[in-house]
Amino acid sequence: MKDWDEACAYALSLPDVEMAPWWGTPCPKVNGKGFMSPSREPGSFALAVTHPEKQILFETDPDTFWQTDHYRNYPMLLVRYDTGARERIELYIQRAWWDRAKPAQRKAFGERP
């Protein structure tokens, strides 16, 4: 992903995602629940993940996935643009969507990515 617009375009390709305000900023949401947002940190966006996934991502790809103290105890992390990890970033965007999807949406989509 090269920038926020490209990250949003991918998120919007998932079922029932719309751009709507989240903390005062337009962000991708499903069922009224946000799962990613632009970051105040240059060159990154914030993405919701589970705490176990967060640790794995920090350990296996710290060039792409990182955090500031703001996200330390929260189930989100920062994702750097242009790291060459596009497929992995897309996978975690899908997981963030799936975790906020309704049961019928999950069933139509399939197992958690």
Tab-separated table of C-alpha atoms in Angstrom:
chain	number	residue	atom	x	y	z
A	1	MET	CA	0.000	0.000	0.000
A	2	LYS	CA	1.469	3.302	-1.006
A	3	ASP	CA	-0.860	5.642	0.951
A	4	TRP	CA	-4.080	6.067	2.934
A	5	ASP	CA	-6.211	6.309	-0.210
A	6	GLU	CA	-4.940	2.945	-1.453
A	7	ALA	CA	-5.469	1.321	1.956
A	8	CYS	CA	-9.039	2.684	2.016
A	9	ALA	CA	-9.690	1.502	-1.543
A	10	TYR	CA	-8.776	-2.026	-0.491
A	11	ALA	CA	-10.940	-1.842	2.656
A	12	LEU	CA	-13.857	-0.527	0.593
A	13	SER	CA	-13.604	-3.593	-1.666
A	14	LEU	CA	-14.755	-5.728	1.284
A	15	PRO	CA	-18.491	-6.367	1.773
A	16	ASP	CA	-20.614	-3.595	3.267
A	17	VAL	CA	-17.708	-1.264	4.065
A	18	GLU	CA	-18.381	2.455	3.922
A	19	MET	CA	-16.445	5.576	4.752
A	20	ALA	CA	-17.897	7.233	7.830
A	21	PRO	CA	-16.597	9.467	10.628
A	22	TRP	CA	-14.549	7.779	13.332
A	23	TRP	CA	-12.971	10.094	15.876
A	24	GLY	CA	-13.912	12.932	13.526
A	25	THR	CA	-12.140	11.512	10.469
A	26	PRO	CA	-13.606	9.556	7.540
A	27	CYS	CA	-12.522	5.925	7.966
A	28	PRO	CA	-13.597	2.521	6.634
A	29	LYS	CA	-16.331	1.011	8.791
A	30	VAL	CA	-18.501	-2.076	8.691
A	31	ASN	CA	-21.712	-2.175	10.714
A	32	GLY	CA	-20.802	1.196	12.180
A	33	LYS	CA	-17.500	-0.129	13.539
A	34	GLY	CA	-14.201	1.363	12.434
A	35	PHE	CA	-11.230	-0.894	11.843
A	36	MET	CA	-8.537	1.389	10.429
A	37	SER	CA	-7.722	5.073	10.549
A	38	PRO	CA	-5.123	7.508	9.288
A	39	SER	CA	-2.235	8.057	11.653
A	40	ARG	CA	-0.727	11.230	12.995
A	41	GLU	CA	2.573	9.449	12.421
A	42	PRO	CA	3.858	10.238	8.917
A	43	GLY	CA	3.882	7.345	6.466
A	44	SER	CA	1.569	5.048	8.447
A	45	PHE	CA	-2.038	4.177	9.187
A	46	ALA	CA	-3.592	2.492	12.227
A	47	LEU	CA	-5.173	-0.949	11.926
A	48	ALA	CA	-7.172	-2.969	14.442
A	49	VAL	CA	-5.678	-6.365	15.322
A	50	THR	CA	-5.981	-8.793	18.196
A	51	HIS	CA	-3.351	-8.572	20.926
A	52	PRO	CA	-1.800	-11.974	20.027
A	53	GLU	CA	-1.584	-10.967	16.344
A	54	LYS	CA	-0.043	-7.661	17.318
A	55	GLN	CA	2.867	-9.379	19.064
A	56	ILE	CA	3.423	-11.762	16.147
A	57	LEU	CA	3.465	-8.898	13.640
A	58	PHE	CA	5.971	-6.898	15.691
A	59	GLU	CA	8.247	-9.924	15.927
A	60	THR	CA	8.000	-11.066	12.305
A	61	ASP	CA	7.828	-7.755	10.395
A	62	PRO	CA	8.890	-4.732	12.447
A	63	ASP	CA	9.668	-2.797	9.254
A	64	THR	CA	5.943	-2.813	8.412
A	65	PHE	CA	4.150	-3.078	11.771
A	66	TRP	CA	4.997	-0.838	14.716
A	67	GLN	CA	3.445	1.231	17.503
A	68	THR	CA	3.774	4.333	19.598
A	69	ASP	CA	2.883	4.577	23.277
A	70	HIS	CA	-0.594	5.717	22.190
A	71	TYR	CA	-1.359	2.192	20.882
A	72	ARG	CA	0.636	0.173	23.433
A	73	ASN	CA	-2.337	-1.247	25.382
A	74	TYR	CA	-4.926	-0.951	22.629
A	75	PRO	CA	-5.749	-3.604	19.994
A	76	MET	CA	-4.397	-1.488	17.123
A	77	LEU	CA	-0.995	-1.025	15.590
A	78	LEU	CA	0.602	1.195	12.979
A	79	VAL	CA	1.269	0.003	9.434
A	80	ARG	CA	3.959	1.654	7.313
A	81	TYR	CA	3.256	2.332	3.663
A	82	ASP	CA	5.456	0.979	0.842
A	83	THR	CA	7.135	-1.862	2.710
A	84	GLY	CA	6.529	-4.623	0.185
A	85	ALA	CA	4.163	-6.440	2.573
A	86	ARG	CA	0.991	-5.666	0.622
A	87	GLU	CA	-0.483	-9.188	0.759
A	88	ARG	CA	0.079	-9.427	4.502
A	89	ILE	CA	-1.432	-5.969	5.081
A	90	GLU	CA	-4.471	-6.943	2.995
A	91	LEU	CA	-4.842	-10.131	5.052
A	92	TYR	CA	-4.937	-8.149	8.298
A	93	ILE	CA	-7.382	-5.620	6.841
A	94	GLN	CA	-9.607	-8.591	5.965
A	95	ARG	CA	-9.254	-9.963	9.503
A	96	ALA	CA	-10.118	-6.580	11.018
A	97	TRP	CA	-13.223	-6.479	8.796
A	98	TRP	CA	-14.164	-10.071	9.676
A	99	ASP	CA	-13.842	-9.404	13.398
A	100	ARG	CA	-16.450	-6.622	13.077
A	101	ALA	CA	-18.755	-8.389	10.609
A	102	LYS	CA	-22.147	-9.757	11.566
A	103	PRO	CA	-22.618	-13.541	11.581
A	104	ALA	CA	-24.427	-13.471	8.213
A	105	GLN	CA	-21.604	-11.422	6.668
A	106	ARG	CA	-19.033	-13.850	8.052
A	107	LYS	CA	-20.944	-16.819	6.718
A	108	ALA	CA	-21.143	-15.266	3.240
A	109	PHE	CA	-17.418	-14.377	3.337
A	110	GLY	CA	-16.167	-17.671	4.720
A	111	GLU	CA	-13.759	-18.581	7.476
A	112	ARG	CA	-11.694	-15.900	9.165
A	113	PRO	CA	-8.815	-15.082	6.846
